[in-house]
Structure formats: C-alpha cells, structure tokens
Amino acid sequence: MLTTTTSNLLVSSKKRSEIKDLVLHLLDKCNVGSLPVNLKSILKVHGILLLTSEEAVKYKILKFAYNDFDGKTIYINGVYFIIYNSKHIMGRRRWTIAHELGHIFLAHEEQNRVNEAEANYFAKELLMPMAVLTNMGVTSVKDVCKVCNVSNIASENRQKDFKRHYEFRSKYGLTKHDIAFLKQFGMYEFSKELAI
C-alpha cells in the first residue's frame, strides 16, 4: 500500500486539481452533500455493480475468491463490476470501493504506481473532503473515522494533510476547490468570511 506522502509525490499538482474537479462533478451529479459520502448513490447513477468476491465467484465473474485481496474492477459487456473483500471492516471496504471508482473515472487501463497513487488520492478526496472536515472541526483520527466511516489507516493518512492545509488556508484563504466542496456540502455561507 502506498503511503499518503508517497501518493502525493506521484500525483502532480495539475492531476490533483483534475481529480478534485472530477470528485466535485460526481458529488454534484449524484446529489451527494453529506458525510459519510453515499457510495451506493454514485454506483447506482453510473450503473456500476458492486459484488463481494464470493458473489463474483457465484456469478462466474471470478474463478475463485481471493482471501488476501482488497478489491478489483472488471469490465464485462459494457458494465463495470467492483469486487471487494467482504471480510474487511466497513471502513476498509468503503476505501476499496472509492479507490476502484477512482480507477474507473480516471480511465486507468493498467496497474502501476502512478495509477494507484491517483486512485488513492481520488478515494481520499471523495471520502474525506479536507475543507468540509476542517469546517466541521473534525480533525482527529477517531472523529474522521466516525464521521466519514473510513478505517483508522485511511483516517491517519488523511490527518497528515491537516497541518499543511491549515497553514495554506491561514496564509492564502480558501482555494476554489475548498469553496466548491463547502458549497456542495451546504457549508459555504458559514465559511464566507474566511475566503480571500
């Protein structure tokens, strides 16, 4: 698994901006504006089917269920299937699903370090939008886990971004993406005085 620091280094600032734009578009299109983000809504709107690895074997999409895998995306006859490990805790399953959505919406055709880093960045922005969490005062690992329904590992990785975000925001104010996320989650008026 790539760490947040490694992931951020592999994803250019231009690509991070594109990913945030994509996440915002998805949230808007799927009418998602609260935490935890409703992944089923995104799946439904885009006709993406979600299966456990056991279900994928039952429907002959996979030959056998893997015990040590997180998730996989398969494209068959014009339909995307996200297959996940049902033995993992809910927060980890949500991360896996968001990560696989990243691969789909970023049109990744191969597995490599950059694509994995981009999918991780997508999942982080989708499940744990920084401006929204900051405005809610949700910055501890425990609180991020609870509010976003993510695993401890995902929350710990996101928490590493809070200091950098706070320092940037204190110096320069809200970014266009901060404002867009706050608007999407109905929090912009509350934060308008912080915008520059």
PDB file of N, CA, C and O in Angstrom, residues 155-193:
ATOM      1  N   SER A 155      -7.902   7.264   7.860  1.00  0.00           N
ATOM      2  CA  SER A 155      -8.006   8.473   8.656  1.00  0.00           C
ATOM      3  C   SER A 155      -6.629   8.995   9.065  1.00  0.00           C
ATOM      4  O   SER A 155      -6.375  10.202   9.026  1.00  0.00           O
ATOM      5  N   GLU A 156      -5.736   8.109   9.450  1.00  0.00           N
ATOM      6  CA  GLU A 156      -4.372   8.517   9.815  1.00  0.00           C
ATOM      7  C   GLU A 156      -3.665   9.153   8.624  1.00  0.00           C
ATOM      8  O   GLU A 156      -2.981  10.168   8.768  1.00  0.00           O
ATOM      9  N   ASN A 157      -3.847   8.576   7.441  1.00  0.00           N
ATOM     10  CA  ASN A 157      -3.236   9.151   6.238  1.00  0.00           C
ATOM     11  C   ASN A 157      -3.822  10.524   5.923  1.00  0.00           C
ATOM     12  O   ASN A 157      -3.101  11.442   5.541  1.00  0.00           O
ATOM     13  N   ARG A 158      -5.122  10.672   6.107  1.00  0.00           N
ATOM     14  CA  ARG A 158      -5.747  11.975   5.843  1.00  0.00           C
ATOM     15  C   ARG A 158      -5.300  13.003   6.870  1.00  0.00           C
ATOM     16  O   ARG A 158      -5.086  14.170   6.547  1.00  0.00           O
ATOM     17  N   GLN A 159      -5.120  12.568   8.112  1.00  0.00           N
ATOM     18  CA  GLN A 159      -4.741  13.505   9.154  1.00  0.00           C
ATOM     19  C   GLN A 159      -3.394  14.163   8.873  1.00  0.00           C
ATOM     20  O   GLN A 159      -3.174  15.308   9.257  1.00  0.00           O
ATOM     21  N   LYS A 160      -2.526  13.484   8.159  1.00  0.00           N
ATOM     22  CA  LYS A 160      -1.220  14.054   7.809  1.00  0.00           C
ATOM     23  C   LYS A 160      -1.358  15.297   6.934  1.00  0.00           C
ATOM     24  O   LYS A 160      -0.455  16.116   6.881  1.00  0.00           O
ATOM     25  N   ASP A 161      -2.504  15.437   6.264  1.00  0.00           N
ATOM     26  CA  ASP A 161      -2.732  16.581   5.381  1.00  0.00           C
ATOM     27  C   ASP A 161      -3.270  17.809   6.113  1.00  0.00           C
ATOM     28  O   ASP A 161      -3.219  18.916   5.586  1.00  0.00           O
ATOM     29  N   PHE A 162      -3.808  17.628   7.325  1.00  0.00           N
ATOM     30  CA  PHE A 162      -4.469  18.736   8.011  1.00  0.00           C
ATOM     31  C   PHE A 162      -3.532  19.908   8.295  1.00  0.00           C
ATOM     32  O   PHE A 162      -3.904  21.057   8.083  1.00  0.00           O
ATOM     33  N   LYS A 163      -2.334  19.645   8.780  1.00  0.00           N
ATOM     34  CA  LYS A 163      -1.412  20.731   9.118  1.00  0.00           C
ATOM     35  C   LYS A 163      -1.072  21.554   7.877  1.00  0.00           C
ATOM     36  O   LYS A 163      -1.129  22.785   7.898  1.00  0.00           O
ATOM     37  N   ARG A 164      -0.734  20.868   6.791  1.00  0.00           N
ATOM     38  CA  ARG A 164      -0.395  21.559   5.546  1.00  0.00           C
ATOM     39  C   ARG A 164      -1.585  22.381   5.043  1.00  0.00           C
ATOM     40  O   ARG A 164      -1.438  23.531   4.628  1.00  0.00           O
ATOM     41  N   HIS A 165      -2.768  21.819   5.104  1.00  0.00           N
ATOM     42  CA  HIS A 165      -3.974  22.519   4.663  1.00  0.00           C
ATOM     43  C   HIS A 165      -4.249  23.730   5.539  1.00  0.00           C
ATOM     44  O   HIS A 165      -4.570  24.817   5.044  1.00  0.00           O
ATOM     45  N   TYR A 166      -4.114  23.569   6.842  1.00  0.00           N
ATOM     46  CA  TYR A 166      -4.366  24.678   7.759  1.00  0.00           C
ATOM     47  C   TYR A 166      -3.386  25.822   7.516  1.00  0.00           C
ATOM     48  O   TYR A 166      -3.782  26.994   7.484  1.00  0.00           O
ATOM     49  N   GLU A 167      -2.107  25.484   7.347  1.00  0.00           N
ATOM     50  CA  GLU A 167      -1.096  26.515   7.101  1.00  0.00           C
ATOM     51  C   GLU A 167      -1.370  27.255   5.793  1.00  0.00           C
ATOM     52  O   GLU A 167      -1.295  28.478   5.735  1.00  0.00           O
ATOM     53  N   PHE A 168      -1.725  26.526   4.744  1.00  0.00           N
ATOM     54  CA  PHE A 168      -2.039  27.146   3.455  1.00  0.00           C
ATOM     55  C   PHE A 168      -3.264  28.048   3.587  1.00  0.00           C
ATOM     56  O   PHE A 168      -3.275  29.188   3.131  1.00  0.00           O
ATOM     57  N   ARG A 169      -4.291  27.513   4.222  1.00  0.00           N
ATOM     58  CA  ARG A 169      -5.550  28.248   4.362  1.00  0.00           C
ATOM     59  C   ARG A 169      -5.356  29.504   5.212  1.00  0.00           C
ATOM     60  O   ARG A 169      -5.942  30.552   4.919  1.00  0.00           O
ATOM     61  N   SER A 170      -4.527  29.415   6.256  1.00  0.00           N
ATOM     62  CA  SER A 170      -4.256  30.581   7.112  1.00  0.00           C
ATOM     63  C   SER A 170      -3.533  31.673   6.342  1.00  0.00           C
ATOM     64  O   SER A 170      -3.768  32.860   6.556  1.00  0.00           O
ATOM     65  N   LYS A 171      -2.661  31.263   5.444  1.00  0.00           N
ATOM     66  CA  LYS A 171      -1.851  32.231   4.692  1.00  0.00           C
ATOM     67  C   LYS A 171      -2.593  32.795   3.474  1.00  0.00           C
ATOM     68  O   LYS A 171      -2.536  33.987   3.196  1.00  0.00           O
ATOM     69  N   TYR A 172      -3.306  31.934   2.746  1.00  0.00           N
ATOM     70  CA  TYR A 172      -3.904  32.336   1.467  1.00  0.00           C
ATOM     71  C   TYR A 172      -5.432  32.326   1.444  1.00  0.00           C
ATOM     72  O   TYR A 172      -6.030  32.786   0.473  1.00  0.00           O
ATOM     73  N   GLY A 173      -6.074  31.758   2.443  1.00  0.00           N
ATOM     74  CA  GLY A 173      -7.537  31.656   2.444  1.00  0.00           C
ATOM     75  C   GLY A 173      -8.006  30.402   1.732  1.00  0.00           C
ATOM     76  O   GLY A 173      -7.231  29.489   1.459  1.00  0.00           O
ATOM     77  N   LEU A 174      -9.269  30.367   1.443  1.00  0.00           N
ATOM     78  CA  LEU A 174      -9.876  29.200   0.791  1.00  0.00           C
ATOM     79  C   LEU A 174      -9.473  29.120  -0.675  1.00  0.00           C
ATOM     80  O   LEU A 174      -9.421  30.132  -1.362  1.00  0.00           O
ATOM     81  N   THR A 175      -9.234  27.917  -1.145  1.00  0.00           N
ATOM     82  CA  THR A 175      -8.976  27.701  -2.571  1.00  0.00           C
ATOM     83  C   THR A 175     -10.309  27.563  -3.297  1.00  0.00           C
ATOM     84  O   THR A 175     -11.363  27.405  -2.660  1.00  0.00           O
ATOM     85  N   LYS A 176     -10.262  27.562  -4.618  1.00  0.00           N
ATOM     86  CA  LYS A 176     -11.502  27.372  -5.395  1.00  0.00           C
ATOM     87  C   LYS A 176     -12.106  26.001  -5.095  1.00  0.00           C
ATOM     88  O   LYS A 176     -13.328  25.850  -5.057  1.00  0.00           O
ATOM     89  N   HIS A 177     -11.250  25.005  -4.854  1.00  0.00           N
ATOM     90  CA  HIS A 177     -11.775  23.672  -4.521  1.00  0.00           C
ATOM     91  C   HIS A 177     -12.382  23.656  -3.120  1.00  0.00           C
ATOM     92  O   HIS A 177     -13.417  23.018  -2.899  1.00  0.00           O
ATOM     93  N   ASP A 178     -11.743  24.334  -2.159  1.00  0.00           N
ATOM     94  CA  ASP A 178     -12.326  24.428  -0.814  1.00  0.00           C
ATOM     95  C   ASP A 178     -13.736  25.000  -0.906  1.00  0.00           C
ATOM     96  O   ASP A 178     -14.685  24.450  -0.336  1.00  0.00           O
ATOM     97  N   ILE A 179     -13.878  26.103  -1.634  1.00  0.00           N
ATOM     98  CA  ILE A 179     -15.182  26.763  -1.773  1.00  0.00           C
ATOM     99  C   ILE A 179     -16.186  25.831  -2.441  1.00  0.00           C
ATOM    100  O   ILE A 179     -17.332  25.711  -1.991  1.00  0.00           O
ATOM    101  N   ALA A 180     -15.763  25.142  -3.487  1.00  0.00           N
ATOM    102  CA  ALA A 180     -16.669  24.231  -4.199  1.00  0.00           C
ATOM    103  C   ALA A 180     -17.116  23.074  -3.297  1.00  0.00           C
ATOM    104  O   ALA A 180     -18.298  22.708  -3.292  1.00  0.00           O
ATOM    105  N   PHE A 181     -16.188  22.501  -2.519  1.00  0.00           N
ATOM    106  CA  PHE A 181     -16.574  21.422  -1.594  1.00  0.00           C
ATOM    107  C   PHE A 181     -17.521  21.953  -0.521  1.00  0.00           C
ATOM    108  O   PHE A 181     -18.518  21.297  -0.188  1.00  0.00           O
ATOM    109  N   LEU A 182     -17.233  23.127   0.016  1.00  0.00           N
ATOM    110  CA  LEU A 182     -18.107  23.694   1.044  1.00  0.00           C
ATOM    111  C   LEU A 182     -19.502  23.981   0.486  1.00  0.00           C
ATOM    112  O   LEU A 182     -20.505  23.733   1.162  1.00  0.00           O
ATOM    113  N   LYS A 183     -19.584  24.474  -0.736  1.00  0.00           N
ATOM    114  CA  LYS A 183     -20.890  24.695  -1.372  1.00  0.00           C
ATOM    115  C   LYS A 183     -21.624  23.373  -1.557  1.00  0.00           C
ATOM    116  O   LYS A 183     -22.828  23.281  -1.293  1.00  0.00           O
ATOM    117  N   GLN A 184     -20.910  22.349  -2.027  1.00  0.00           N
ATOM    118  CA  GLN A 184     -21.531  21.041  -2.267  1.00  0.00           C
ATOM    119  C   GLN A 184     -22.131  20.468  -0.982  1.00  0.00           C
ATOM    120  O   GLN A 184     -23.164  19.822  -1.004  1.00  0.00           O
ATOM    121  N   PHE A 185     -21.463  20.734   0.135  1.00  0.00           N
ATOM    122  CA  PHE A 185     -21.918  20.200   1.421  1.00  0.00           C
ATOM    123  C   PHE A 185     -22.723  21.227   2.221  1.00  0.00           C
ATOM    124  O   PHE A 185     -22.955  21.054   3.408  1.00  0.00           O
ATOM    125  N   GLY A 186     -23.148  22.320   1.552  1.00  0.00           N
ATOM    126  CA  GLY A 186     -24.011  23.310   2.176  1.00  0.00           C
ATOM    127  C   GLY A 186     -23.356  24.084   3.302  1.00  0.00           C
ATOM    128  O   GLY A 186     -24.032  24.520   4.234  1.00  0.00           O
ATOM    129  N   MET A 187     -22.047  24.319   3.219  1.00  0.00           N
ATOM    130  CA  MET A 187     -21.311  24.984   4.298  1.00  0.00           C
ATOM    131  C   MET A 187     -20.658  26.284   3.864  1.00  0.00           C
ATOM    132  O   MET A 187     -19.935  26.883   4.648  1.00  0.00           O
ATOM    133  N   TYR A 188     -20.887  26.737   2.656  1.00  0.00           N
ATOM    134  CA  TYR A 188     -20.128  27.892   2.163  1.00  0.00           C
ATOM    135  C   TYR A 188     -20.461  29.175   2.904  1.00  0.00           C
ATOM    136  O   TYR A 188     -19.575  29.940   3.262  1.00  0.00           O
ATOM    137  N   GLU A 189     -21.716  29.449   3.155  1.00  0.00           N
ATOM    138  CA  GLU A 189     -22.098  30.688   3.846  1.00  0.00           C
ATOM    139  C   GLU A 189     -21.429  30.772   5.209  1.00  0.00           C
ATOM    140  O   GLU A 189     -21.001  31.825   5.632  1.00  0.00           O
ATOM    141  N   PHE A 190     -21.318  29.623   5.871  1.00  0.00           N
ATOM    142  CA  PHE A 190     -20.670  29.563   7.185  1.00  0.00           C
ATOM    143  C   PHE A 190     -19.213  29.995   7.109  1.00  0.00           C
ATOM    144  O   PHE A 190     -18.695  30.591   8.025  1.00  0.00           O
ATOM    145  N   SER A 191     -18.544  29.732   5.988  1.00  0.00           N
ATOM    146  CA  SER A 191     -17.119  29.993   5.852  1.00  0.00           C
ATOM    147  C   SER A 191     -16.783  31.195   4.994  1.00  0.00           C
ATOM    148  O   SER A 191     -15.626  31.461   4.764  1.00  0.00           O
ATOM    149  N   LYS A 192     -17.763  31.919   4.524  1.00  0.00           N
ATOM    150  CA  LYS A 192     -17.515  33.001   3.580  1.00  0.00           C
ATOM    151  C   LYS A 192     -16.512  34.027   4.115  1.00  0.00           C
ATOM    152  O   LYS A 192     -15.683  34.516   3.377  1.00  0.00           O
ATOM    153  N   GLU A 193     -16.566  34.284   5.408  1.00  0.00           N
ATOM    154  CA  GLU A 193     -15.663  35.276   5.971  1.00  0.00           C
ATOM    155  C   GLU A 193     -14.205  34.833   5.914  1.00  0.00           C
ATOM    156  O   GLU A 193     -13.290  35.642   5.996  1.00  0.00           O
TER     157      GLU A 193
END
